[in-house]
Amino acid sequence: MTLQQLRYIITIVNCGSISEAAKQLYITQPSLSNAVKELEQEYGISIFNRTSKGISLSSDGTEFLSYARQVLEQTDLMEQHYLHKKPLKRICSISTQHYAFAVNAFVNLVSRQDHEEYEFTLREARTYEIIEDVKNFRSELGILYLNDFNEKVLRKLFKESGILFHPLFDASPHVFISSSHPLSSREFVTMNDLDPFPFLAFEQGEKNSFYFSEEILSTVPRKKIIYVSDRATLFNLLIGLNGYTICSGILNSNLNGDNIIATPLKTTEYMRIGWIENPRVHLSIFAENYLEELKRLIMSDGLQLCNEE
């Protein structure tokens, strides 16, 4: 086994395919495949499951990846200490539902980085994809919410995926609407108030289950529904069509401007927003700092952090 082989494995997992990893590593695909096979033969395991649809980590590969990351992290520390080498390029991926505060925390943290090189990824993804990203080590952590409606289904999926959920805060549902919306002067709105206006929701692709919806009260019948795939489009439609969406209520004017406002929704529902991790991998320093920045922003908004479950 060589350190280079371990780096190959980690790059393949980050890229999701051998062909893309070979491009990033500047080697041929057959050379990369052979390096992986040699490692599998040496340890008598299959690190990847190979199908016509691509590759995925096997159960043995998941465990192997955890050890590989630790070995490379310790090697990096030794080289910095004894050989005075500069730190390796910082790499971290985070997957999240479409939350402005999640982007805000990411922006704040990256702007404070003093490393010469880094490669960070922020994925605003569908709910099921967030869970898959964390399960398969494509992301170190994911951000999503639980409530009375989806909790049983999602916790079952967390358990099956070997994932842990950590609550951050409980949010009272709000609606995002345009500052020029007919309801913008209200102290709060009801579902009946919203009935004439288009409801905007993030589409969930093949896993289009109510349990994976990013918006609470997803089963309420509505006359007008528009599904979108990104936050910028949703905000444009909020303004252009007097639409609304249901969310946590946390906005950042520096990132989102003053054209969108958050108005409390009169309901007994709640959103418990938290983060998920795969406990088989230690969080990087960037991921840990990201969580601290998230907590700082949450408290600066006057919200109370949840205790660990």
Short mmCIF file of C-alpha atoms in Angstrom, two decimals:
data_model
loop_
_atom_site.label_atom_id
_atom_site.label_comp_id
_atom_site.label_asym_id
_atom_site.label_seq_id
_atom_site.Cartn_x
_atom_site.Cartn_y
_atom_site.Cartn_z
CA MET A 1 0.00 0.00 0.00
CA THR A 2 1.20 3.53 -0.78
CA LEU A 3 0.01 6.96 0.25
CA GLN A 4 -0.61 7.66 -3.43
CA GLN A 5 -3.07 4.77 -3.60
CA LEU A 6 -4.94 6.16 -0.59
CA ARG A 7 -5.13 9.55 -2.27
CA TYR A 8 -6.50 7.84 -5.37
CA ILE A 9 -9.31 6.23 -3.36
CA ILE A 10 -10.30 9.50 -1.72
CA THR A 11 -10.30 11.35 -5.05
CA ILE A 12 -12.53 8.68 -6.62
CA VAL A 13 -15.02 8.99 -3.75
CA ASN A 14 -15.03 12.80 -3.98
CA CYS A 15 -15.56 12.70 -7.76
CA GLY A 16 -18.07 9.87 -7.75
CA SER A 17 -16.45 8.14 -10.73
CA ILE A 18 -13.11 6.70 -11.80
CA SER A 19 -13.10 8.56 -15.10
CA GLU A 20 -13.55 11.98 -13.47
CA ALA A 21 -10.99 11.14 -10.78
CA ALA A 22 -8.46 10.15 -13.47
CA LYS A 23 -8.90 13.58 -15.09
CA GLN A 24 -8.29 15.38 -11.81
CA LEU A 25 -5.27 13.21 -11.03
CA TYR A 26 -3.84 13.60 -14.55
CA ILE A 27 -3.48 9.86 -15.07
CA THR A 28 -5.20 7.44 -17.41
CA GLN A 29 -8.36 5.65 -16.34
CA PRO A 30 -6.79 2.16 -16.79
CA SER A 31 -3.85 3.18 -14.57
CA LEU A 32 -6.19 4.38 -11.85
CA SER A 33 -8.37 1.25 -12.10
CA ASN A 34 -5.28 -0.96 -11.82
CA ALA A 35 -4.05 0.93 -8.75
CA VAL A 36 -7.41 0.35 -7.06
CA LYS A 37 -7.45 -3.35 -7.98
CA GLU A 38 -3.93 -3.83 -6.61
CA LEU A 39 -5.02 -2.31 -3.32
CA GLU A 40 -8.14 -4.49 -3.20
CA GLN A 41 -6.08 -7.61 -3.89
CA GLU A 42 -3.53 -6.69 -1.23
CA TYR A 43 -6.20 -6.41 1.47
CA GLY A 44 -8.56 -9.03 0.12
CA ILE A 45 -11.56 -6.70 -0.07
CA SER A 46 -13.68 -4.94 -2.67
CA ILE A 47 -13.50 -1.22 -1.99
CA PHE A 48 -16.03 -0.32 -4.67
CA ASN A 49 -19.20 -1.94 -5.97
CA ARG A 50 -19.11 -1.75 -9.75
CA THR A 51 -22.33 -1.72 -11.78
CA SER A 52 -23.46 -0.52 -15.19
CA LYS A 53 -24.59 2.71 -13.50
CA GLY A 54 -21.17 3.42 -12.02
CA ILE A 55 -19.38 2.76 -8.74
CA SER A 56 -20.24 3.10 -5.07
CA LEU A 57 -18.41 2.29 -1.86
CA SER A 58 -18.89 -1.22 -0.51
CA SER A 59 -19.30 -1.80 3.23
CA ASP A 60 -15.60 -2.75 3.39
CA GLY A 61 -14.77 0.31 1.31
CA THR A 62 -16.61 2.59 3.71
CA GLU A 63 -14.50 1.34 6.60
CA PHE A 64 -11.32 1.47 4.52
CA LEU A 65 -12.01 5.08 3.54
CA SER A 66 -12.25 6.11 7.18
CA TYR A 67 -8.78 4.66 7.88
CA ALA A 68 -7.36 6.16 4.67
CA ARG A 69 -8.46 9.66 5.62
CA GLN A 70 -6.91 9.34 9.07
CA VAL A 71 -3.61 8.06 7.66
CA LEU A 72 -3.34 10.94 5.19
CA GLU A 73 -4.30 13.53 7.79
CA GLN A 74 -1.60 12.25 10.17
CA THR A 75 0.95 12.13 7.34
CA ASP A 76 0.16 15.73 6.49
CA LEU A 77 0.70 16.78 10.12
CA MET A 78 4.03 14.92 10.29
CA GLU A 79 5.27 16.52 7.08
CA GLN A 80 4.30 19.97 8.29
CA HIS A 81 6.10 19.42 11.60
CA TYR A 82 9.29 17.72 10.47
CA LEU A 83 9.71 18.73 6.84
CA HIS A 84 8.16 22.19 7.15
CA LYS A 85 5.93 21.50 4.19
CA LYS A 86 2.98 23.78 3.61
CA PRO A 87 -0.39 22.27 4.52
CA LEU A 88 -2.19 20.29 1.85
CA LYS A 89 -4.97 21.97 -0.04
CA ARG A 90 -7.96 22.22 2.29
CA ILE A 91 -10.88 20.21 0.93
CA CYS A 92 -14.39 20.11 2.34
CA SER A 93 -17.88 19.50 0.94
CA ILE A 94 -21.17 20.44 2.58
CA SER A 95 -24.69 19.57 1.38
CA THR A 96 -27.72 21.54 2.49
CA GLN A 97 -31.34 22.23 1.82
CA HIS A 98 -31.95 25.69 0.39
CA TYR A 99 -31.25 27.84 3.45
CA ALA A 100 -29.94 31.41 3.23
CA PHE A 101 -28.26 31.08 6.64
CA ALA A 102 -26.33 28.01 5.46
CA VAL A 103 -24.92 30.02 2.53
CA ASN A 104 -24.24 33.01 4.78
CA ALA A 105 -22.18 30.89 7.20
CA PHE A 106 -20.24 29.43 4.28
CA VAL A 107 -19.48 32.89 2.85
CA ASN A 108 -18.34 34.22 6.22
CA LEU A 109 -16.04 31.28 6.84
CA VAL A 110 -14.45 31.14 3.39
CA SER A 111 -13.79 34.88 3.46
CA ARG A 112 -11.69 34.38 6.60
CA GLN A 113 -9.52 31.60 5.14
CA ASP A 114 -5.82 32.35 5.03
CA HIS A 115 -4.72 29.15 3.29
CA GLU A 116 -2.96 29.52 -0.03
CA GLU A 117 -5.02 26.71 -1.54
CA TYR A 118 -8.44 25.28 -0.81
CA GLU A 119 -11.23 23.45 -2.58
CA PHE A 120 -14.60 23.80 -0.89
CA THR A 121 -17.98 22.63 -2.20
CA LEU A 122 -21.40 23.84 -1.08
CA ARG A 123 -24.22 21.78 -2.58
CA GLU A 124 -27.77 23.05 -2.32
CA ALA A 125 -29.33 19.67 -2.94
CA ARG A 126 -32.52 17.66 -2.69
CA THR A 127 -33.27 16.08 0.68
CA TYR A 128 -32.54 12.49 -0.39
CA GLU A 129 -29.33 13.58 -2.13
CA ILE A 130 -28.11 15.25 1.06
CA ILE A 131 -28.51 11.99 2.95
CA GLU A 132 -26.77 10.05 0.16
CA ASP A 133 -23.92 12.60 0.03
CA VAL A 134 -23.20 12.16 3.73
CA LYS A 135 -23.71 8.41 3.66
CA ASN A 136 -21.23 7.99 0.78
CA PHE A 137 -18.70 10.57 2.06
CA ARG A 138 -19.26 13.04 -0.77
CA SER A 139 -20.04 15.60 1.92
CA GLU A 140 -18.79 15.83 5.48
CA LEU A 141 -22.09 17.11 6.78
CA GLY A 142 -25.59 17.90 5.60
CA ILE A 143 -28.19 20.41 6.78
CA LEU A 144 -31.91 19.61 6.77
CA TYR A 145 -34.96 19.72 9.02
CA LEU A 146 -37.23 17.33 10.89
CA ASN A 147 -40.78 17.81 12.11
CA ASP A 148 -43.67 15.67 13.33
CA PHE A 149 -44.60 14.73 9.76
CA ASN A 150 -41.26 13.58 8.32
CA GLU A 151 -39.26 12.62 11.41
CA LYS A 152 -40.17 8.94 11.61
CA VAL A 153 -39.38 8.31 7.93
CA LEU A 154 -36.15 10.32 7.89
CA ARG A 155 -34.84 8.87 11.15
CA LYS A 156 -35.39 5.39 9.76
CA LEU A 157 -33.37 6.39 6.70
CA PHE A 158 -30.65 7.89 8.90
CA LYS A 159 -30.40 4.63 10.85
CA GLU A 160 -30.22 2.51 7.71
CA SER A 161 -27.50 4.81 6.33
CA GLY A 162 -25.42 4.86 9.53
CA ILE A 163 -25.97 8.61 9.89
CA LEU A 164 -26.39 10.73 13.04
CA PHE A 165 -28.67 13.77 13.31
CA HIS A 166 -27.73 16.70 15.56
CA PRO A 167 -30.37 19.42 16.16
CA LEU A 168 -29.32 23.05 15.80
CA PHE A 169 -32.48 25.08 16.50
CA ASP A 170 -36.27 25.00 16.38
CA ALA A 171 -37.83 27.47 13.97
CA SER A 172 -41.37 28.78 13.86
CA PRO A 173 -42.48 28.60 10.23
CA HIS A 174 -42.49 31.79 8.20
CA VAL A 175 -43.37 32.57 4.62
CA PHE A 176 -40.96 34.30 2.28
CA ILE A 177 -42.82 36.85 0.16
CA SER A 178 -41.93 39.93 -1.83
CA SER A 179 -41.73 43.24 0.05
CA SER A 180 -44.41 44.48 -2.41
CA HIS A 181 -46.69 41.46 -1.88
CA PRO A 182 -50.34 42.26 -0.97
CA LEU A 183 -49.78 40.52 2.40
CA SER A 184 -46.45 42.19 3.19
CA SER A 185 -47.91 44.56 5.80
CA ARG A 186 -49.43 41.73 7.86
CA GLU A 187 -47.95 40.83 11.26
CA PHE A 188 -48.67 37.20 10.41
CA VAL A 189 -50.50 35.23 7.72
CA THR A 190 -52.67 32.12 7.66
CA MET A 191 -52.94 29.36 5.09
CA ASN A 192 -56.30 30.82 4.05
CA ASP A 193 -54.66 34.19 3.41
CA LEU A 194 -52.13 32.49 1.11
CA ASP A 195 -54.66 30.45 -0.86
CA PRO A 196 -54.97 32.83 -3.87
CA PHE A 197 -51.21 33.03 -4.42
CA PRO A 198 -48.79 30.56 -6.11
CA PHE A 199 -46.97 28.23 -3.73
CA LEU A 200 -43.29 27.81 -4.65
CA ALA A 201 -41.49 24.62 -3.68
CA PHE A 202 -38.19 22.91 -4.43
CA GLU A 203 -38.68 19.86 -6.62
CA GLN A 204 -37.26 16.60 -5.29
CA GLY A 205 -36.71 14.64 -8.50
CA GLU A 206 -37.22 10.88 -8.45
CA LYS A 207 -37.58 10.90 -4.66
CA ASN A 208 -40.58 13.21 -4.86
CA SER A 209 -42.14 12.11 -1.59
CA PHE A 210 -43.99 14.45 0.76
CA TYR A 211 -41.57 13.26 3.44
CA PHE A 212 -38.63 14.73 1.50
CA SER A 213 -40.28 18.09 0.90
CA GLU A 214 -38.24 21.10 2.06
CA GLU A 215 -41.44 22.94 2.90
CA ILE A 216 -43.65 21.95 5.82
CA LEU A 217 -47.40 21.49 5.28
CA SER A 218 -46.54 19.88 1.96
CA THR A 219 -49.72 17.78 1.94
CA VAL A 220 -52.07 20.79 2.16
CA PRO A 221 -54.09 21.06 -1.08
CA ARG A 222 -53.18 24.12 -3.14
CA LYS A 223 -54.67 25.61 -6.28
CA LYS A 224 -51.37 26.93 -7.67
CA ILE A 225 -47.99 25.22 -7.26
CA ILE A 226 -44.70 25.93 -9.02
CA TYR A 227 -41.69 23.67 -8.50
CA VAL A 228 -38.19 25.07 -8.93
CA SER A 229 -34.68 23.67 -8.61
CA ASP A 230 -32.68 26.61 -7.25
CA ARG A 231 -33.05 29.42 -4.75
CA ALA A 232 -32.37 32.27 -7.19
CA THR A 233 -35.27 31.19 -9.42
CA LEU A 234 -37.55 30.82 -6.42
CA PHE A 235 -36.74 34.35 -5.21
CA ASN A 236 -37.34 35.77 -8.70
CA LEU A 237 -40.75 34.10 -8.80
CA LEU A 238 -41.60 35.35 -5.32
CA ILE A 239 -41.16 38.87 -6.67
CA GLY A 240 -42.51 38.42 -10.19
CA LEU A 241 -45.60 36.34 -9.40
CA ASN A 242 -46.44 37.36 -5.82
CA GLY A 243 -45.70 33.78 -4.84
CA TYR A 244 -44.74 32.45 -1.43
CA THR A 245 -42.79 29.63 0.12
CA ILE A 246 -42.65 28.26 3.66
CA CYS A 247 -39.30 28.36 5.44
CA SER A 248 -37.38 28.90 8.66
CA GLY A 249 -37.67 32.67 8.45
CA ILE A 250 -33.94 33.47 8.59
CA LEU A 251 -32.86 35.89 5.87
CA ASN A 252 -29.68 37.83 5.19
CA SER A 253 -30.12 41.16 3.44
CA ASN A 254 -26.46 41.26 2.36
CA LEU A 255 -27.00 38.10 0.28
CA ASN A 256 -30.71 38.31 -0.51
CA GLY A 257 -31.35 42.04 -0.69
CA ASP A 258 -34.38 43.81 0.75
CA ASN A 259 -36.90 42.60 -1.82
CA ILE A 260 -37.77 39.45 0.16
CA ILE A 261 -39.26 39.51 3.66
CA ALA A 262 -40.12 36.80 6.18
CA THR A 263 -43.62 36.89 7.70
CA PRO A 264 -44.71 34.53 10.52
CA LEU A 265 -47.16 31.79 9.51
CA LYS A 266 -49.92 31.08 12.00
CA THR A 267 -49.58 27.36 12.63
CA THR A 268 -48.75 24.90 15.39
CA GLU A 269 -46.12 23.25 13.17
CA TYR A 270 -42.38 23.67 13.73
CA MET A 271 -39.09 22.96 11.98
CA ARG A 272 -36.21 21.37 13.87
CA ILE A 273 -33.22 22.25 11.72
CA GLY A 274 -30.05 20.29 12.28
CA TRP A 275 -27.02 18.67 10.70
CA ILE A 276 -26.18 15.10 9.83
CA GLU A 277 -22.82 13.37 9.80
CA ASN A 278 -21.34 9.98 9.05
CA PRO A 279 -19.68 9.07 12.37
CA ARG A 280 -17.15 6.85 10.60
CA VAL A 281 -15.28 9.95 9.44
CA HIS A 282 -13.83 12.72 11.61
CA LEU A 283 -14.93 16.20 10.62
CA SER A 284 -12.26 18.41 9.10
CA ILE A 285 -11.26 21.67 10.77
CA PHE A 286 -13.22 23.60 8.12
CA ALA A 287 -16.38 21.55 8.77
CA GLU A 288 -16.07 22.09 12.53
CA ASN A 289 -15.53 25.83 12.02
CA TYR A 290 -18.53 25.92 9.67
CA LEU A 291 -20.74 24.47 12.39
CA GLU A 292 -19.48 27.06 14.86
CA GLU A 293 -20.25 29.84 12.36
CA LEU A 294 -23.74 28.41 11.84
CA LYS A 295 -24.36 28.46 15.59
CA ARG A 296 -23.07 32.03 15.84
CA LEU A 297 -25.45 33.21 13.12
CA ILE A 298 -28.37 31.37 14.69
CA MET A 299 -27.78 32.99 18.09
CA SER A 300 -27.27 36.43 16.50
CA ASP A 301 -30.79 36.05 15.08
CA GLY A 302 -32.11 35.63 18.59
CA LEU A 303 -32.81 31.92 18.25
CA GLN A 304 -32.05 29.34 20.91
CA LEU A 305 -29.70 26.50 20.09
CA CYS A 306 -31.01 23.00 20.78
CA ASN A 307 -29.32 20.69 23.25
CA GLU A 308 -27.73 17.56 21.77
CA GLU A 309 -30.11 14.60 21.65
#
